[in-house]
mmCIF file with all atom_site columns, C-alpha atoms in Angstrom:
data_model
loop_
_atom_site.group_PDB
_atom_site.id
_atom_site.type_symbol
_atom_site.label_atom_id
_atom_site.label_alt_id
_atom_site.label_comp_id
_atom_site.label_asym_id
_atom_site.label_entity_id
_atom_site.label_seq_id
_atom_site.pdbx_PDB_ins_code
_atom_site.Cartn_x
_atom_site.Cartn_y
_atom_site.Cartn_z
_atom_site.occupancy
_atom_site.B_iso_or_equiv
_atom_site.pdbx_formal_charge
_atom_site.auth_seq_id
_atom_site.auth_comp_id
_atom_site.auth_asym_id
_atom_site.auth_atom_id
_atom_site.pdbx_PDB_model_num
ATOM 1   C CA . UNK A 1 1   ? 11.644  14.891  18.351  1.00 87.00 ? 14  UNK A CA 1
ATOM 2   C CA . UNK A 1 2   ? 11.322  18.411  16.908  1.00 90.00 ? 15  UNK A CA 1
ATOM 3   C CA . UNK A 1 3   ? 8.651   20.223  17.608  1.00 90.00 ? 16  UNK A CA 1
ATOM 4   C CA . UNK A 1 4   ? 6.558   23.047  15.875  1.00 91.00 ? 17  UNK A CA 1
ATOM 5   C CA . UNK A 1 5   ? 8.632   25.784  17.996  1.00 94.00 ? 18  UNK A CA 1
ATOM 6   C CA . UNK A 1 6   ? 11.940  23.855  16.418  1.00 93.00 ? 19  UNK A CA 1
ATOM 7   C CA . UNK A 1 7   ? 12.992  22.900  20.018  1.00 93.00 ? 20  UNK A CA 1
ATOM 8   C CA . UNK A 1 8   ? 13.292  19.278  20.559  1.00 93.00 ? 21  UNK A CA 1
ATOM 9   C CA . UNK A 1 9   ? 11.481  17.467  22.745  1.00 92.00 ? 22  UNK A CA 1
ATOM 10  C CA . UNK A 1 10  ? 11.753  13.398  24.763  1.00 90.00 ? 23  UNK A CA 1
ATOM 11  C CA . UNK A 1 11  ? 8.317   11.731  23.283  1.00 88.00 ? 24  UNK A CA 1
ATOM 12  C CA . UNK A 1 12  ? 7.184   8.216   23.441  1.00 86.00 ? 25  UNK A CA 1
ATOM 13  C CA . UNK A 1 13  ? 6.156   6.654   19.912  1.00 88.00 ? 26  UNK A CA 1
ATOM 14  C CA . UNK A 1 14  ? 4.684   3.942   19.094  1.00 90.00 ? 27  UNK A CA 1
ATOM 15  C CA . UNK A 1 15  ? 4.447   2.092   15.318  1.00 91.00 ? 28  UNK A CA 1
ATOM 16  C CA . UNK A 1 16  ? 0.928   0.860   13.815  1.00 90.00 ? 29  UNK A CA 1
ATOM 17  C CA . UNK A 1 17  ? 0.750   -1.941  15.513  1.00 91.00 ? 30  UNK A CA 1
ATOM 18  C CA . UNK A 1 18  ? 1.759   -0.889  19.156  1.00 93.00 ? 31  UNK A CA 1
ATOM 19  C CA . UNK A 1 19  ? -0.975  1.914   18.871  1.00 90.00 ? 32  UNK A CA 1
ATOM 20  C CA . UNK A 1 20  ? -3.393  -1.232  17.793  1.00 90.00 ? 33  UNK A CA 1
ATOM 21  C CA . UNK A 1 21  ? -2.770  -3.249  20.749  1.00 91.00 ? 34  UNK A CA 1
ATOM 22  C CA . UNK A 1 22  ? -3.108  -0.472  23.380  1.00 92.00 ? 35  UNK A CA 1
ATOM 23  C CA . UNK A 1 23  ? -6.387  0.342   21.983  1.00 91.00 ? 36  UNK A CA 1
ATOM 24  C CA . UNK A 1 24  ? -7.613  -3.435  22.518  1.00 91.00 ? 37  UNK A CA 1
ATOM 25  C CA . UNK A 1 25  ? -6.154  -3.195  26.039  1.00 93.00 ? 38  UNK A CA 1
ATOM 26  C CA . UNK A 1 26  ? -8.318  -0.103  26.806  1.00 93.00 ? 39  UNK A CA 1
ATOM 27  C CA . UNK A 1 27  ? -11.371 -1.158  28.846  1.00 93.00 ? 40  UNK A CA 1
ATOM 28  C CA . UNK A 1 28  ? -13.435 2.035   28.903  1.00 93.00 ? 41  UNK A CA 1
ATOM 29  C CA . UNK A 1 29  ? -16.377 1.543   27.156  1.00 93.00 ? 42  UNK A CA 1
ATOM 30  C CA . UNK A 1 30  ? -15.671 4.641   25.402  1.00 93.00 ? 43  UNK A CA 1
ATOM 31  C CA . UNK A 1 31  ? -12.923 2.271   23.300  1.00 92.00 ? 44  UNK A CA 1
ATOM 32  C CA . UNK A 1 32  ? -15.882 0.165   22.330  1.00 94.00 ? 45  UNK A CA 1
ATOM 33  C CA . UNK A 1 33  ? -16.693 1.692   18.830  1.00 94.00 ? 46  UNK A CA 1
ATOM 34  C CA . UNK A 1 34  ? -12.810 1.720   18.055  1.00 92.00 ? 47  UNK A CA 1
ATOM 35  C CA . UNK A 1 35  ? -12.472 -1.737  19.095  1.00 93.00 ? 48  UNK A CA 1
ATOM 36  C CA . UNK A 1 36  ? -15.734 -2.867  16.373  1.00 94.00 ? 49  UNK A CA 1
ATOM 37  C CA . UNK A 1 37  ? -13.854 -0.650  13.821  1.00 93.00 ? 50  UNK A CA 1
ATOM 38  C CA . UNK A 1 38  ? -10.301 -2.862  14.137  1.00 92.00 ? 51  UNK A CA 1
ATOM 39  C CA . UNK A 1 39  ? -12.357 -6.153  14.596  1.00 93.00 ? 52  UNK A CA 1
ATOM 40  C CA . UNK A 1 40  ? -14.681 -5.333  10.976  1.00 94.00 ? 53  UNK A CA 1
ATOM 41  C CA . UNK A 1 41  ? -11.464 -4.391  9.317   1.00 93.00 ? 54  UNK A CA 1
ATOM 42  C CA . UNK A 1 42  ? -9.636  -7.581  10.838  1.00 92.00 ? 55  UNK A CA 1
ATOM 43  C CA . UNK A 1 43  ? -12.622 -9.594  9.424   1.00 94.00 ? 56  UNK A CA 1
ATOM 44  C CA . UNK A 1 44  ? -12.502 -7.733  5.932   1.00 93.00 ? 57  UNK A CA 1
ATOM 45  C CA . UNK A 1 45  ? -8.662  -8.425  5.682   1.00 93.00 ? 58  UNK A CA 1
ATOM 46  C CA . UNK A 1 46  ? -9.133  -12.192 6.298   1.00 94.00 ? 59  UNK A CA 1
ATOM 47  C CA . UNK A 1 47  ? -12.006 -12.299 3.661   1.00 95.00 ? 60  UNK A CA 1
ATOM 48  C CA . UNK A 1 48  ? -9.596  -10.790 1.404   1.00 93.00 ? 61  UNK A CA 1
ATOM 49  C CA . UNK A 1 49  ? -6.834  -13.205 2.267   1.00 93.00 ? 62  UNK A CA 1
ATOM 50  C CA . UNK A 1 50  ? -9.570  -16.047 0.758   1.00 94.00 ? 63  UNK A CA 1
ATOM 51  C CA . UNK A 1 51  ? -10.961 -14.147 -2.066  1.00 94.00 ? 64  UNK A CA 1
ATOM 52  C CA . UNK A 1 52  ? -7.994  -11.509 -3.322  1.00 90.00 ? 65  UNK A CA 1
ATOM 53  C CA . UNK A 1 53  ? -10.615 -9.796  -5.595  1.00 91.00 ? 66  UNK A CA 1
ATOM 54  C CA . UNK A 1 54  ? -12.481 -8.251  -2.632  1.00 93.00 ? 67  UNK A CA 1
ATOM 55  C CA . UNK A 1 55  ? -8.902  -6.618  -1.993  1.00 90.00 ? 68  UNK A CA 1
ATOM 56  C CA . UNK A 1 56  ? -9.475  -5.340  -5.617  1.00 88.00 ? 69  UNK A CA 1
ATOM 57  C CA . UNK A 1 57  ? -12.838 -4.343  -5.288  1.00 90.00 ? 70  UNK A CA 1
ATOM 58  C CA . UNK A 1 58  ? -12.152 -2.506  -2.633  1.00 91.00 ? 71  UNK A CA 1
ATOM 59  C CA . UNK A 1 59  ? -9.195  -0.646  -4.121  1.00 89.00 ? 72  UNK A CA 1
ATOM 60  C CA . UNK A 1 60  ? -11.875 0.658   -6.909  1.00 90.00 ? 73  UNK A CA 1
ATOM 61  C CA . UNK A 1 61  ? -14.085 1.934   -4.358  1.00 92.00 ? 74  UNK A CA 1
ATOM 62  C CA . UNK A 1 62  ? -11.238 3.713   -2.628  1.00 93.00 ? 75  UNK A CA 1
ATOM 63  C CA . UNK A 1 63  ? -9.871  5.455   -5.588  1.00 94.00 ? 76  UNK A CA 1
ATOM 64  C CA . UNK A 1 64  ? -13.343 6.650   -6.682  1.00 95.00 ? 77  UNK A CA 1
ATOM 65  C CA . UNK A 1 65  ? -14.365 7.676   -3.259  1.00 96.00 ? 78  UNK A CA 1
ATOM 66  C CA . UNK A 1 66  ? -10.845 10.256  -3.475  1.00 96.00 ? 79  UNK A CA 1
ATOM 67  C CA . UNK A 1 67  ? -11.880 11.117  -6.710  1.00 96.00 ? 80  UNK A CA 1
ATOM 68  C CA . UNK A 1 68  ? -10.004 9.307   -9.515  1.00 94.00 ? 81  UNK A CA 1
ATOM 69  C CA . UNK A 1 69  ? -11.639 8.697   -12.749 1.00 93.00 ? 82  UNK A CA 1
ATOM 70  C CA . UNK A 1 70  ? -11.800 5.295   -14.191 1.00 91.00 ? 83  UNK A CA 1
ATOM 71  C CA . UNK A 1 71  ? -9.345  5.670   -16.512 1.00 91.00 ? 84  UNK A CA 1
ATOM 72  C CA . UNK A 1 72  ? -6.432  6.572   -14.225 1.00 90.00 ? 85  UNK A CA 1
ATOM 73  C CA . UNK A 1 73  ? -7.612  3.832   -12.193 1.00 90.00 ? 86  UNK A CA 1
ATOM 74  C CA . UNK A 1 74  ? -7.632  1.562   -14.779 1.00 88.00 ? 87  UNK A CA 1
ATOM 75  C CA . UNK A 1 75  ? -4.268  2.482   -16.231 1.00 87.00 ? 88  UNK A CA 1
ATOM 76  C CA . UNK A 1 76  ? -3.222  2.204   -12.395 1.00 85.00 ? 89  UNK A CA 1
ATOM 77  C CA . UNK A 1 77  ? -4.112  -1.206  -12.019 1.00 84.00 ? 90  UNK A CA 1
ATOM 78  C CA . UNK A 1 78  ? -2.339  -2.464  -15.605 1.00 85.00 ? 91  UNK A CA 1
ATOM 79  C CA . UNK A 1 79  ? 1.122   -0.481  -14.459 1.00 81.00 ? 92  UNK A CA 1
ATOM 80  C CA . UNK A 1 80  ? 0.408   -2.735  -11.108 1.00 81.00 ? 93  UNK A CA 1
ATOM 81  C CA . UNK A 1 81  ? 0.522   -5.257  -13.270 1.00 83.00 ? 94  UNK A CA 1
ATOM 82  C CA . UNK A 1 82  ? 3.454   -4.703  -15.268 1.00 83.00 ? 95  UNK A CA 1
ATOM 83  C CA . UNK A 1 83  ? 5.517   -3.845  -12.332 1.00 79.00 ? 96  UNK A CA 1
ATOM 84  C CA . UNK A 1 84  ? 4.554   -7.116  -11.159 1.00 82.00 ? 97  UNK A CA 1
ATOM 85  C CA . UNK A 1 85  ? 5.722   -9.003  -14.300 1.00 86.00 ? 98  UNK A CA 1
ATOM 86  C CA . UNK A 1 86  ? 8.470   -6.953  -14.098 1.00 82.00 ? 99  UNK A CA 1
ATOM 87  C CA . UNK A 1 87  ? 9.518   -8.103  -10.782 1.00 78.00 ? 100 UNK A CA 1
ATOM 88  C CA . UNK A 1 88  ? 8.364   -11.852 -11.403 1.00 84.00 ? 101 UNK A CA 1
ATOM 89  C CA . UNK A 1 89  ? 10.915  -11.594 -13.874 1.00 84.00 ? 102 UNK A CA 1
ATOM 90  C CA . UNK A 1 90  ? 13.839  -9.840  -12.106 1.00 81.00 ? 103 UNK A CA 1
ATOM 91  C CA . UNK A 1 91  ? 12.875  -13.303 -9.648  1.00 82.00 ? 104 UNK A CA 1
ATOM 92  C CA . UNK A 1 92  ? 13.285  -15.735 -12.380 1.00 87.00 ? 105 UNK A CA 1
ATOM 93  C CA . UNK A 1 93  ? 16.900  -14.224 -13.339 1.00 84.00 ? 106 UNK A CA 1
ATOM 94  C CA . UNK A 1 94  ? 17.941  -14.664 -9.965  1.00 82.00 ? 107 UNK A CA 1
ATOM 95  C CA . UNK A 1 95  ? 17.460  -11.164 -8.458  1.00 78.00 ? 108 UNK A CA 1
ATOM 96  C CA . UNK A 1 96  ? 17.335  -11.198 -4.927  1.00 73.00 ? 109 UNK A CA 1
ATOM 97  C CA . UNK A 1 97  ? 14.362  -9.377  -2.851  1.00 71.00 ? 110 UNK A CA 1
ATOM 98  C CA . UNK A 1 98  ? 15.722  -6.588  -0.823  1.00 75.00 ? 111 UNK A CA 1
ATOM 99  C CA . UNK A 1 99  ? 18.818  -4.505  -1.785  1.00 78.00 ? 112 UNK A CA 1
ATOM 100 C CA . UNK A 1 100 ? 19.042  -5.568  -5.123  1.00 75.00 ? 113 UNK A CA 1
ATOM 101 C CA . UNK A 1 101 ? 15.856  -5.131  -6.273  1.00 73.00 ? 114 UNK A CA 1
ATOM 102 C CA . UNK A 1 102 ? 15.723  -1.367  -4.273  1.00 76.00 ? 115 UNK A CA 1
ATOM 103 C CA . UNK A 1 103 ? 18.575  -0.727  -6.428  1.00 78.00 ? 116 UNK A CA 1
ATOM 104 C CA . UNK A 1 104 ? 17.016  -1.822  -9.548  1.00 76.00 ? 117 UNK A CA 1
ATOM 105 C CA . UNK A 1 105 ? 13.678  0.293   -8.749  1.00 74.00 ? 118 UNK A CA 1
ATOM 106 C CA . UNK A 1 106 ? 15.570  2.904   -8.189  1.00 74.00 ? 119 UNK A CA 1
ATOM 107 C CA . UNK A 1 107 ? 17.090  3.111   -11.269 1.00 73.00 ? 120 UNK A CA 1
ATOM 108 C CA . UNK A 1 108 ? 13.610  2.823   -13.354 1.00 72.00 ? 121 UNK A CA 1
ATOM 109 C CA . UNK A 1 109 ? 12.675  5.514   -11.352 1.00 67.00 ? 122 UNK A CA 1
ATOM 110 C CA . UNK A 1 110 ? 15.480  7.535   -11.302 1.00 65.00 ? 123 UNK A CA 1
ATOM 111 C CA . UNK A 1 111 ? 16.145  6.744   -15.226 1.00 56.00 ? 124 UNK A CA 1
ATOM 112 C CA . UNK A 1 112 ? 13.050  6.404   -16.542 1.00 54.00 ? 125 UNK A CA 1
ATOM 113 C CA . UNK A 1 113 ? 9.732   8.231   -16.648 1.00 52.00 ? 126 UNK A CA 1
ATOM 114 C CA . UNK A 1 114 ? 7.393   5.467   -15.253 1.00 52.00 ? 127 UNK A CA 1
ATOM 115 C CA . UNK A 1 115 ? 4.525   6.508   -17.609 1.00 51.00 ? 128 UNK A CA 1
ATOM 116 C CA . UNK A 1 116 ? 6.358   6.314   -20.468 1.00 45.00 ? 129 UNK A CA 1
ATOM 117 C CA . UNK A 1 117 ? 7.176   2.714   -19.681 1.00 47.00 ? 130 UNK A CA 1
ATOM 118 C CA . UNK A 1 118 ? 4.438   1.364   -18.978 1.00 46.00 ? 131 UNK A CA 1
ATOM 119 C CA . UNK A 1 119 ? 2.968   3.295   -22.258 1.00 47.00 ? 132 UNK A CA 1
ATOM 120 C CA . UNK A 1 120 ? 4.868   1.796   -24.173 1.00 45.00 ? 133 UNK A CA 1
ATOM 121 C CA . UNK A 1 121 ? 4.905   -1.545  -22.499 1.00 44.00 ? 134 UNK A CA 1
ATOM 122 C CA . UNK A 1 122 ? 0.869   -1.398  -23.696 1.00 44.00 ? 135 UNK A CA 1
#
């Protein structure tokens, strides 16, 4: 990988869930605290799973916490929603998940100026 002096350097990475599991493996007690944190959010995310609008809730509390106001929020959640019924409907027409529907968000995004759409879709 490059590196801040632009050289390039051999380094081991690891994705989300490799760096996960190696913290569970860790036995120092020092890990402990770590190890609460992933089993709380673990328990959260299963919660969710059984009641989706804790996943909402806790969405709202996110975005206020970084310091959106309600009304971007709000119009943030209906252009969720449109892009979903958008998408439930490129499904019903036969669109494929994967390449074809990258292509065809690309092309509202590249074409069209999101805001405007959903706007107007309003």
């Amino acid at each position: 990988m490059k590196a801040a002096d632009g050289k390039y350097y051999a380094t081991d990475v690891a994705d989300t869930e490799t760096v996960l599991r190696l913290i569970q493996s860790i036995p120092s007690p020092n890990a402990e605290p770590l190890k609460l944190w992933l089993a709380r959010v673990g328990y959260e995310r299963l919660e969710e799973t059984a009641d989706p609008e804790l996943t909402i809730n806790r969405a709202l509390k996110t975005y206020l916490q970084k310091g959106y106001g309600r009304e971007w929020i709000n119009q943030r959640l209906k252009s969720i929603e449109i892009c979903k019924e958008l998408t439930d409907e490129w499904e019903t027409r036969g669109v494929k998940e994967g390449v074809e529907f990258a292509i065809l968000t690309d092309e509202i995004t590249q074409g069209w100026d999101c805001n405007w759409v959903v706007k107007r879709v309003l």
